[in-house]
C-alpha cells in the first residue's frame, strides 16, 4: 500500500466514529440544537429543481451562533474542569 493510500484510508471516518471520538472530550451544552432545516422554495422554483434546503445555524444561539458556539462548548467545558476564572478565545484567521 502506498503512503497516499494509507493517508486516504486513515482520513475516511464514518459518522459513528466521529461522534464517538468527539464524546471523549468534555462538552458544555450552550447551543440550541438541532437547528432547523428550511426549504428554499423560491430558489428551487427559480432553478427548476432539485429541492434546495438551508441549515439554519444562525439560530443556534447565543448571539450569532454557528461554529463559534460549537467551539465554545468544548472550550468552556475545559475551562470549567480547570476551574478557570478567565477565558480568552478568538476566531479563525481569515
mmCIF file of N, CA, C and O in Angstrom:
data_model
loop_
_atom_site.group_PDB
_atom_site.id
_atom_site.type_symbol
_atom_site.label_atom_id
_atom_site.label_comp_id
_atom_site.label_asym_id
_atom_site.label_seq_id
_atom_site.Cartn_x
_atom_site.Cartn_y
_atom_site.Cartn_z
ATOM 1 N N UNK A 1 0.847 -1.176 0.000
ATOM 2 C CA UNK A 1 0.000 0.000 0.000
ATOM 3 C C UNK A 1 0.897 1.246 0.000
ATOM 4 O O UNK A 1 1.842 1.345 0.759
ATOM 5 N N UNK A 2 0.584 2.199 -0.855
ATOM 6 C CA UNK A 2 1.379 3.427 -0.944
ATOM 7 C C UNK A 2 1.061 4.344 0.228
ATOM 8 O O UNK A 2 0.047 4.188 0.909
ATOM 9 N N UNK A 3 1.945 5.324 0.445
ATOM 10 C CA UNK A 3 1.713 6.292 1.521
ATOM 11 C C UNK A 3 0.419 7.071 1.295
ATOM 12 O O UNK A 3 -0.322 7.336 2.236
ATOM 13 N N UNK A 4 0.151 7.444 0.042
ATOM 14 C CA UNK A 4 -1.073 8.177 -0.277
ATOM 15 C C UNK A 4 -2.299 7.342 0.061
ATOM 16 O O UNK A 4 -3.263 7.834 0.650
ATOM 17 N N UNK A 5 -2.271 6.055 -0.270
ATOM 18 C CA UNK A 5 -3.395 5.166 0.034
ATOM 19 C C UNK A 5 -3.599 5.042 1.540
ATOM 20 O O UNK A 5 -4.729 5.020 2.022
ATOM 21 N N UNK A 6 -2.503 4.998 2.305
ATOM 22 C CA UNK A 6 -2.602 4.912 3.765
ATOM 23 C C UNK A 6 -3.245 6.176 4.334
ATOM 24 O O UNK A 6 -4.100 6.109 5.215
ATOM 25 N N UNK A 7 -2.847 7.343 3.833
ATOM 26 C CA UNK A 7 -3.413 8.610 4.292
ATOM 27 C C UNK A 7 -4.890 8.681 3.950
ATOM 28 O O UNK A 7 -5.714 9.075 4.775
ATOM 29 N N UNK A 8 -5.253 8.273 2.738
ATOM 30 C CA UNK A 8 -6.656 8.298 2.332
ATOM 31 C C UNK A 8 -7.488 7.350 3.190
ATOM 32 O O UNK A 8 -8.589 7.670 3.588
ATOM 33 N N UNK A 9 -6.942 6.188 3.496
ATOM 34 C CA UNK A 9 -7.659 5.224 4.325
ATOM 35 C C UNK A 9 -7.863 5.779 5.728
ATOM 36 O O UNK A 9 -8.925 5.622 6.318
ATOM 37 N N UNK A 10 -6.851 6.451 6.276
ATOM 38 C CA UNK A 10 -6.955 6.999 7.619
ATOM 39 C C UNK A 10 -7.924 8.173 7.674
ATOM 40 O O UNK A 10 -8.538 8.428 8.692
ATOM 41 N N UNK A 11 -8.066 8.921 6.574
ATOM 42 C CA UNK A 11 -8.897 10.119 6.594
ATOM 43 C C UNK A 11 -10.381 9.807 6.446
ATOM 44 O O UNK A 11 -11.209 10.658 6.686
ATOM 45 N N UNK A 12 -10.739 8.592 6.068
ATOM 46 C CA UNK A 12 -12.143 8.223 5.925
ATOM 47 C C UNK A 12 -12.677 7.856 7.311
ATOM 48 O O UNK A 12 -12.138 7.008 7.993
ATOM 49 N N UNK A 13 -13.740 8.569 7.708
ATOM 50 C CA UNK A 13 -14.317 8.314 9.018
ATOM 51 C C UNK A 13 -15.836 8.364 8.887
ATOM 52 O O UNK A 13 -16.384 9.317 8.340
ATOM 53 N N UNK A 14 -16.497 7.346 9.399
ATOM 54 C CA UNK A 14 -17.951 7.378 9.336
ATOM 55 C C UNK A 14 -18.495 8.229 10.485
ATOM 56 O O UNK A 14 -17.774 8.605 11.407
ATOM 57 N N UNK A 15 -19.764 8.537 10.413
ATOM 58 C CA UNK A 15 -20.394 9.423 11.382
ATOM 59 C C UNK A 15 -20.330 8.864 12.797
ATOM 60 O O UNK A 15 -20.081 9.592 13.755
ATOM 61 N N UNK A 16 -20.535 7.581 12.948
ATOM 62 C CA UNK A 16 -20.499 6.942 14.263
ATOM 63 C C UNK A 16 -19.122 7.080 14.910
ATOM 64 O O UNK A 16 -19.008 7.397 16.088
ATOM 65 N N UNK A 17 -18.066 6.872 14.130
ATOM 66 C CA UNK A 17 -16.700 7.019 14.633
ATOM 67 C C UNK A 17 -16.435 8.463 15.027
ATOM 68 O O UNK A 17 -15.840 8.728 16.073
ATOM 69 N N UNK A 18 -16.897 9.382 14.217
ATOM 70 C CA UNK A 18 -16.712 10.807 14.504
ATOM 71 C C UNK A 18 -17.371 11.170 15.836
ATOM 72 O O UNK A 18 -16.761 11.810 16.697
ATOM 73 N N UNK A 19 -18.629 10.763 16.026
ATOM 74 C CA UNK A 19 -19.338 11.062 17.269
ATOM 75 C C UNK A 19 -18.663 10.417 18.479
ATOM 76 O O UNK A 19 -18.573 11.028 19.545
ATOM 77 N N UNK A 20 -18.181 9.204 18.332
ATOM 78 C CA UNK A 20 -17.538 8.534 19.467
ATOM 79 C C UNK A 20 -16.234 9.229 19.845
ATOM 80 O O UNK A 20 -15.893 9.321 21.019
ATOM 81 N N UNK A 21 -15.504 9.729 18.857
ATOM 82 C CA UNK A 21 -14.268 10.452 19.161
ATOM 83 C C UNK A 21 -14.562 11.792 19.825
ATOM 84 O O UNK A 21 -13.871 12.206 20.743
ATOM 85 N N UNK A 22 -15.589 12.475 19.364
ATOM 86 C CA UNK A 22 -15.969 13.746 19.987
ATOM 87 C C UNK A 22 -16.443 13.551 21.421
ATOM 88 O O UNK A 22 -16.228 14.408 22.273
ATOM 89 N N UNK A 23 -17.095 12.427 21.688
ATOM 90 C CA UNK A 23 -17.609 12.148 23.025
ATOM 91 C C UNK A 23 -16.499 12.021 24.065
ATOM 92 O O UNK A 23 -16.754 12.140 25.263
ATOM 93 N N UNK A 24 -15.279 11.808 23.614
ATOM 94 C CA UNK A 24 -14.146 11.689 24.538
ATOM 95 C C UNK A 24 -13.754 13.035 25.143
ATOM 96 O O UNK A 24 -13.036 13.084 26.130
ATOM 97 N N UNK A 25 -14.242 14.124 24.552
ATOM 98 C CA UNK A 25 -13.899 15.459 25.037
ATOM 99 C C UNK A 25 -15.034 16.016 25.887
ATOM 100 O O UNK A 25 -16.203 15.826 25.568
ATOM 101 N N UNK A 26 -14.687 16.727 26.972
ATOM 102 C CA UNK A 26 -15.751 17.355 27.763
ATOM 103 C C UNK A 26 -16.454 18.422 26.935
ATOM 104 O O UNK A 26 -15.832 19.107 26.121
ATOM 105 N N UNK A 27 -17.772 18.541 27.161
ATOM 106 C CA UNK A 27 -18.561 19.492 26.373
ATOM 107 C C UNK A 27 -19.637 20.100 27.264
ATOM 108 O O UNK A 27 -20.318 19.395 27.993
ATOM 109 N N UNK A 28 -19.772 21.400 27.198
ATOM 110 C CA UNK A 28 -20.781 22.135 27.941
ATOM 111 C C UNK A 28 -21.861 22.562 26.957
ATOM 112 O O UNK A 28 -21.565 23.226 25.966
ATOM 113 N N UNK A 29 -23.098 22.191 27.201
ATOM 114 C CA UNK A 29 -24.174 22.476 26.253
ATOM 115 C C UNK A 29 -24.537 23.963 26.265
ATOM 116 O O UNK A 29 -25.031 24.484 27.256
ATOM 117 N N UNK A 30 -24.276 24.644 25.170
ATOM 118 C CA UNK A 30 -24.600 26.062 25.021
ATOM 119 C C UNK A 30 -25.549 26.310 23.853
ATOM 120 O O UNK A 30 -26.278 27.296 23.836
ATOM 121 N N UNK A 31 -25.522 25.443 22.882
ATOM 122 C CA UNK A 31 -26.268 25.644 21.639
ATOM 123 C C UNK A 31 -27.695 25.130 21.757
ATOM 124 O O UNK A 31 -27.988 24.220 22.529
ATOM 125 N N UNK A 32 -28.576 25.723 20.988
ATOM 126 C CA UNK A 32 -29.950 25.241 20.853
ATOM 127 C C UNK A 32 -29.967 24.297 19.652
ATOM 128 O O UNK A 32 -30.064 24.740 18.516
ATOM 129 N N UNK A 33 -29.828 23.015 19.928
ATOM 130 C CA UNK A 33 -29.714 22.027 18.863
ATOM 131 C C UNK A 33 -30.879 21.058 18.898
ATOM 132 O O UNK A 33 -31.451 20.842 19.963
ATOM 133 N N UNK A 34 -31.249 20.449 17.823
ATOM 134 C CA UNK A 34 -30.702 20.666 16.487
ATOM 135 C C UNK A 34 -31.309 21.920 15.852
ATOM 136 O O UNK A 34 -32.419 22.323 16.189
ATOM 137 N N UNK A 35 -30.574 22.508 14.947
ATOM 138 C CA UNK A 35 -31.077 23.674 14.230
ATOM 139 C C UNK A 35 -31.961 23.191 13.083
ATOM 140 O O UNK A 35 -31.766 22.103 12.550
ATOM 141 N N UNK A 36 -32.944 24.009 12.714
ATOM 142 C CA UNK A 36 -33.899 23.556 11.700
ATOM 143 C C UNK A 36 -33.347 23.580 10.279
ATOM 144 O O UNK A 36 -32.423 24.333 9.960
ATOM 145 N N UNK A 37 -33.929 22.738 9.458
ATOM 146 C CA UNK A 37 -33.728 22.764 8.005
ATOM 147 C C UNK A 37 -34.964 23.428 7.406
ATOM 148 O O UNK A 37 -36.087 23.105 7.801
ATOM 149 N N UNK A 38 -34.751 24.356 6.482
ATOM 150 C CA UNK A 38 -35.888 25.035 5.866
ATOM 151 C C UNK A 38 -35.776 24.963 4.350
ATOM 152 O O UNK A 38 -34.696 25.165 3.795
ATOM 153 N N UNK A 39 -36.909 24.697 3.692
ATOM 154 C CA UNK A 39 -36.880 24.641 2.229
ATOM 155 C C UNK A 39 -36.757 26.042 1.634
ATOM 156 O O UNK A 39 -37.317 26.998 2.153
ATOM 157 N N UNK A 40 -35.995 26.162 0.574
ATOM 158 C CA UNK A 40 -35.882 27.424 -0.168
ATOM 159 C C UNK A 40 -36.731 27.272 -1.422
ATOM 160 O O UNK A 40 -36.236 26.977 -2.510
ATOM 161 N N UNK A 41 -38.029 27.459 -1.244
ATOM 162 C CA UNK A 41 -38.987 27.155 -2.308
ATOM 163 C C UNK A 41 -38.820 28.046 -3.529
ATOM 164 O O UNK A 41 -38.892 27.572 -4.667
ATOM 165 N N UNK A 42 -38.580 29.350 -3.319
ATOM 166 C CA UNK A 42 -38.437 30.240 -4.478
ATOM 167 C C UNK A 42 -37.163 29.942 -5.257
ATOM 168 O O UNK A 42 -37.161 29.970 -6.484
ATOM 169 N N UNK A 43 -36.060 29.629 -4.552
ATOM 170 C CA UNK A 43 -34.824 29.272 -5.240
ATOM 171 C C UNK A 43 -34.987 27.958 -5.986
ATOM 172 O O UNK A 43 -34.539 27.816 -7.127
ATOM 173 N N UNK A 44 -35.645 27.004 -5.342
ATOM 174 C CA UNK A 44 -35.924 25.723 -6.000
ATOM 175 C C UNK A 44 -36.722 25.946 -7.284
ATOM 176 O O UNK A 44 -36.396 25.379 -8.332
ATOM 177 N N UNK A 45 -37.739 26.814 -7.189
ATOM 178 C CA UNK A 45 -38.566 27.109 -8.363
ATOM 179 C C UNK A 45 -37.754 27.814 -9.448
ATOM 180 O O UNK A 45 -37.868 27.502 -10.640
ATOM 181 N N UNK A 46 -36.915 28.774 -9.040
ATOM 182 C CA UNK A 46 -36.087 29.525 -9.986
ATOM 183 C C UNK A 46 -35.118 28.591 -10.721
ATOM 184 O O UNK A 46 -34.885 28.747 -11.913
ATOM 185 N N UNK A 47 -34.586 27.616 -9.997
ATOM 186 C CA UNK A 47 -33.640 26.672 -10.591
ATOM 187 C C UNK A 47 -34.354 25.545 -11.338
ATOM 188 O O UNK A 47 -33.717 24.787 -12.062
ATOM 189 N N UNK A 48 -35.651 25.420 -11.134
ATOM 190 C CA UNK A 48 -36.389 24.331 -11.747
ATOM 191 C C UNK A 48 -36.101 22.996 -11.095
ATOM 192 O O UNK A 48 -36.155 21.953 -11.743
ATOM 193 N N UNK A 49 -35.746 23.014 -9.819
ATOM 194 C CA UNK A 49 -35.415 21.793 -9.069
ATOM 195 C C UNK A 49 -33.926 21.520 -9.171
ATOM 196 O O UNK A 49 -33.240 22.183 -9.940
ATOM 197 N N UNK A 50 -33.376 20.675 -8.399
ATOM 198 C CA UNK A 50 -33.977 19.882 -7.334
ATOM 199 C C UNK A 50 -34.314 20.751 -6.122
ATOM 200 O O UNK A 50 -33.965 21.927 -6.073
ATOM 201 N N UNK A 51 -34.950 20.159 -5.145
ATOM 202 C CA UNK A 51 -35.344 20.863 -3.928
ATOM 203 C C UNK A 51 -34.096 21.344 -3.177
ATOM 204 O O UNK A 51 -33.188 20.562 -2.904
ATOM 205 N N UNK A 52 -34.061 22.641 -2.863
ATOM 206 C CA UNK A 52 -32.922 23.236 -2.157
ATOM 207 C C UNK A 52 -33.356 23.582 -0.733
ATOM 208 O O UNK A 52 -34.413 24.183 -0.528
ATOM 209 N N UNK A 53 -32.541 23.188 0.225
ATOM 210 C CA UNK A 53 -32.810 23.442 1.643
ATOM 211 C C UNK A 53 -31.633 24.181 2.250
ATOM 212 O O UNK A 53 -30.515 24.097 1.761
ATOM 213 N N UNK A 54 -31.872 24.864 3.383
ATOM 214 C CA UNK A 54 -30.801 25.554 4.105
ATOM 215 C C UNK A 54 -30.836 25.104 5.566
ATOM 216 O O UNK A 54 -31.907 24.898 6.147
ATOM 217 N N UNK A 55 -29.651 24.895 6.126
ATOM 218 C CA UNK A 55 -29.496 24.547 7.542
ATOM 219 C C UNK A 55 -29.359 25.847 8.304
ATOM 220 O O UNK A 55 -28.439 26.632 8.056
ATOM 221 N N UNK A 56 -30.242 26.137 9.247
ATOM 222 C CA UNK A 56 -30.324 27.428 9.920
ATOM 223 C C UNK A 56 -29.404 27.514 11.137
ATOM 224 O O UNK A 56 -29.853 27.593 12.268
ATOM 225 N N UNK A 57 -28.089 27.531 10.919
ATOM 226 C CA UNK A 57 -27.144 27.670 12.028
ATOM 227 C C UNK A 57 -27.136 29.075 12.617
ATOM 228 O O UNK A 57 -26.538 29.299 13.654
ATOM 229 N N UNK A 58 -27.815 30.018 11.971
ATOM 230 C CA UNK A 58 -27.908 31.357 12.536
ATOM 231 C C UNK A 58 -28.801 31.386 13.774
ATOM 232 O O UNK A 58 -28.753 32.338 14.553
ATOM 233 N N UNK A 59 -29.593 30.355 14.014
ATOM 234 C CA UNK A 59 -30.472 30.316 15.183
ATOM 235 C C UNK A 59 -29.934 29.408 16.281
ATOM 236 O O UNK A 59 -30.651 29.074 17.225
ATOM 237 N N UNK A 60 -28.674 29.044 16.188
ATOM 238 C CA UNK A 60 -28.076 28.116 17.152
ATOM 239 C C UNK A 60 -27.909 28.748 18.540
ATOM 240 O O UNK A 60 -27.963 28.069 19.544
ATOM 241 N N UNK A 61 -27.707 30.074 18.599
ATOM 242 C CA UNK A 61 -27.535 30.796 19.855
ATOM 243 C C UNK A 61 -26.257 30.392 20.560
ATOM 244 O O UNK A 61 -25.695 29.354 20.256
ATOM 245 N N UNK A 62 -25.713 31.110 21.473
ATOM 246 C CA UNK A 62 -26.037 32.509 21.748
ATOM 247 C C UNK A 62 -25.488 33.427 20.659
ATOM 248 O O UNK A 62 -24.578 33.058 19.932
ATOM 249 N N UNK A 63 -26.034 34.605 20.585
ATOM 250 C CA UNK A 63 -25.631 35.642 19.622
ATOM 251 C C UNK A 63 -25.690 35.117 18.194
ATOM 252 O O UNK A 63 -26.717 34.679 17.755
ATOM 253 N N UNK A 64 -24.556 35.119 17.487
ATOM 254 C CA UNK A 64 -24.534 34.762 16.067
ATOM 255 C C UNK A 64 -24.476 33.257 15.835
ATOM 256 O O UNK A 64 -24.671 32.799 14.736
ATOM 257 N N UNK A 65 -24.199 32.472 16.842
ATOM 258 C CA UNK A 65 -24.246 31.017 16.742
ATOM 259 C C UNK A 65 -23.215 30.411 15.807
ATOM 260 O O UNK A 65 -22.121 30.911 15.654
ATOM 261 N N UNK A 66 -23.608 29.293 15.189
ATOM 262 C CA UNK A 66 -22.746 28.600 14.244
ATOM 263 C C UNK A 66 -21.532 27.967 14.880
ATOM 264 O O UNK A 66 -21.574 27.497 16.014
ATOM 265 N N UNK A 67 -20.438 27.961 14.128
ATOM 266 C CA UNK A 67 -19.231 27.283 14.594
ATOM 267 C C UNK A 67 -18.639 27.935 15.836
ATOM 268 O O UNK A 67 -17.942 27.292 16.607
ATOM 269 N N UNK A 68 -18.919 29.208 16.075
ATOM 270 C CA UNK A 68 -18.402 29.877 17.273
ATOM 271 C C UNK A 68 -18.983 29.240 18.530
ATOM 272 O O UNK A 68 -18.272 28.994 19.501
ATOM 273 N N UNK A 69 -20.260 28.953 18.509
ATOM 274 C CA UNK A 69 -20.909 28.333 19.666
ATOM 275 C C UNK A 69 -20.413 26.909 19.860
ATOM 276 O O UNK A 69 -20.157 26.479 20.986
ATOM 277 N N UNK A 70 -20.268 26.181 18.767
ATOM 278 C CA UNK A 70 -19.757 24.803 18.879
ATOM 279 C C UNK A 70 -18.366 24.791 19.501
ATOM 280 O O UNK A 70 -18.046 23.959 20.337
ATOM 281 N N UNK A 71 -17.513 25.709 19.073
ATOM 282 C CA UNK A 71 -16.160 25.806 19.624
ATOM 283 C C UNK A 71 -16.216 26.126 21.121
ATOM 284 O O UNK A 71 -15.506 25.520 21.930
ATOM 285 N N UNK A 72 -17.091 27.077 21.497
ATOM 286 C CA UNK A 72 -17.203 27.462 22.904
ATOM 287 C C UNK A 72 -17.673 26.319 23.787
ATOM 288 O O UNK A 72 -17.291 26.246 24.953
ATOM 289 N N UNK A 73 -18.495 25.422 23.264
ATOM 290 C CA UNK A 73 -18.963 24.292 24.069
ATOM 291 C C UNK A 73 -17.786 23.457 24.582
ATOM 292 O O UNK A 73 -17.779 23.021 25.729
ATOM 293 N N UNK A 74 -16.788 23.264 23.736
ATOM 294 C CA UNK A 74 -15.608 22.494 24.144
ATOM 295 C C UNK A 74 -14.659 23.325 25.006
ATOM 296 O O UNK A 74 -14.142 22.848 26.009
ATOM 297 N N UNK A 75 -14.429 24.567 24.609
ATOM 298 C CA UNK A 75 -13.505 25.421 25.365
ATOM 299 C C UNK A 75 -14.002 25.699 26.778
ATOM 300 O O UNK A 75 -13.234 25.655 27.744
ATOM 301 N N UNK A 76 -15.285 25.996 26.911
ATOM 302 C CA UNK A 76 -15.816 26.323 28.225
ATOM 303 C C UNK A 76 -15.876 25.101 29.140
ATOM 304 O O UNK A 76 -15.674 25.219 30.346
ATOM 305 N N UNK A 77 -16.121 23.937 28.583
ATOM 306 C CA UNK A 77 -16.094 22.710 29.395
ATOM 307 C C UNK A 77 -14.692 22.464 29.933
ATOM 308 O O UNK A 77 -14.514 22.114 31.108
ATOM 309 N N UNK A 78 -13.693 22.678 29.095
ATOM 310 C CA UNK A 78 -12.313 22.510 29.539
ATOM 311 C C UNK A 78 -11.950 23.553 30.592
ATOM 312 O O UNK A 78 -11.308 23.244 31.599
ATOM 313 N N UNK A 79 -12.381 24.781 30.378
ATOM 314 C CA UNK A 79 -12.112 25.849 31.349
ATOM 315 C C UNK A 79 -12.783 25.528 32.685
ATOM 316 O O UNK A 79 -12.200 25.744 33.752
ATOM 317 N N UNK A 80 -14.000 25.005 32.637
ATOM 318 C CA UNK A 80 -14.721 24.640 33.854
ATOM 319 C C UNK A 80 -13.986 23.530 34.612
ATOM 320 O O UNK A 80 -13.848 23.586 35.839
ATOM 321 N N UNK A 81 -13.481 22.535 33.882
ATOM 322 C CA UNK A 81 -12.723 21.446 34.513
ATOM 323 C C UNK A 81 -11.461 21.960 35.204
ATOM 324 O O UNK A 81 -11.048 21.437 36.225
ATOM 325 N N UNK A 82 -10.865 22.979 34.615
ATOM 326 C CA UNK A 82 -9.621 23.543 35.161
ATOM 327 C C UNK A 82 -9.880 24.646 36.184
ATOM 328 O O UNK A 82 -8.944 25.272 36.654
ATOM 329 N N UNK A 83 -11.145 24.900 36.486
ATOM 330 C CA UNK A 83 -11.533 25.961 37.413
ATOM 331 C C UNK A 83 -10.989 27.319 36.976
ATOM 332 O O UNK A 83 -10.576 28.134 37.800
ATOM 333 N N UNK A 84 -11.007 27.545 35.682
ATOM 334 C CA UNK A 84 -10.504 28.812 35.135
ATOM 335 C C UNK A 84 -11.422 29.954 35.541
ATOM 336 O O UNK A 84 -12.641 29.808 35.591
ATOM 337 N N UNK A 85 -10.831 31.085 35.828
ATOM 338 C CA UNK A 85 -11.611 32.275 36.174
ATOM 339 C C UNK A 85 -11.768 33.203 34.977
ATOM 340 O O UNK A 85 -12.653 34.035 34.942
ATOM 341 N N UNK A 86 -10.879 33.066 33.991
ATOM 342 C CA UNK A 86 -10.922 33.907 32.800
ATOM 343 C C UNK A 86 -10.654 33.045 31.579
ATOM 344 O O UNK A 86 -9.839 32.133 31.622
ATOM 345 N N UNK A 87 -11.321 33.367 30.489
ATOM 346 C CA UNK A 87 -11.145 32.645 29.232
ATOM 347 C C UNK A 87 -10.986 33.664 28.120
ATOM 348 O O UNK A 87 -11.761 34.612 28.024
ATOM 349 N N UNK A 88 -9.971 33.464 27.308
ATOM 350 C CA UNK A 88 -9.759 34.318 26.137
ATOM 351 C C UNK A 88 -9.718 33.411 24.917
ATOM 352 O O UNK A 88 -9.010 32.419 24.907
ATOM 353 N N UNK A 89 -10.494 33.734 23.912
ATOM 354 C CA UNK A 89 -10.512 32.956 22.684
ATOM 355 C C UNK A 89 -10.679 33.924 21.517
ATOM 356 O O UNK A 89 -11.012 35.085 21.699
ATOM 357 N N UNK A 90 -10.407 33.434 20.330
ATOM 358 C CA UNK A 90 -10.564 34.268 19.131
ATOM 359 C C UNK A 90 -10.974 33.376 17.974
ATOM 360 O O UNK A 90 -10.843 32.168 18.030
ATOM 361 N N UNK A 91 -11.488 34.002 16.940
ATOM 362 C CA UNK A 91 -11.919 33.258 15.768
ATOM 363 C C UNK A 91 -10.752 32.854 14.909
ATOM 364 O O UNK A 91 -9.615 33.249 15.136
ATOM 365 N N UNK A 92 -11.045 32.070 13.906
ATOM 366 C CA UNK A 92 -10.026 31.618 12.971
ATOM 367 C C UNK A 92 -9.503 32.778 12.142
ATOM 368 O O UNK A 92 -10.223 33.729 11.841
ATOM 369 N N UNK A 93 -8.232 32.707 11.786
ATOM 370 C CA UNK A 93 -7.653 33.734 10.940
ATOM 371 C C UNK A 93 -8.210 33.611 9.537
ATOM 372 O O UNK A 93 -8.289 32.532 8.987
ATOM 373 N N UNK A 94 -8.595 34.711 8.966
ATOM 374 C CA UNK A 94 -9.202 34.697 7.632
ATOM 375 C C UNK A 94 -8.184 35.030 6.575
ATOM 376 O O UNK A 94 -7.389 35.865 6.686
#
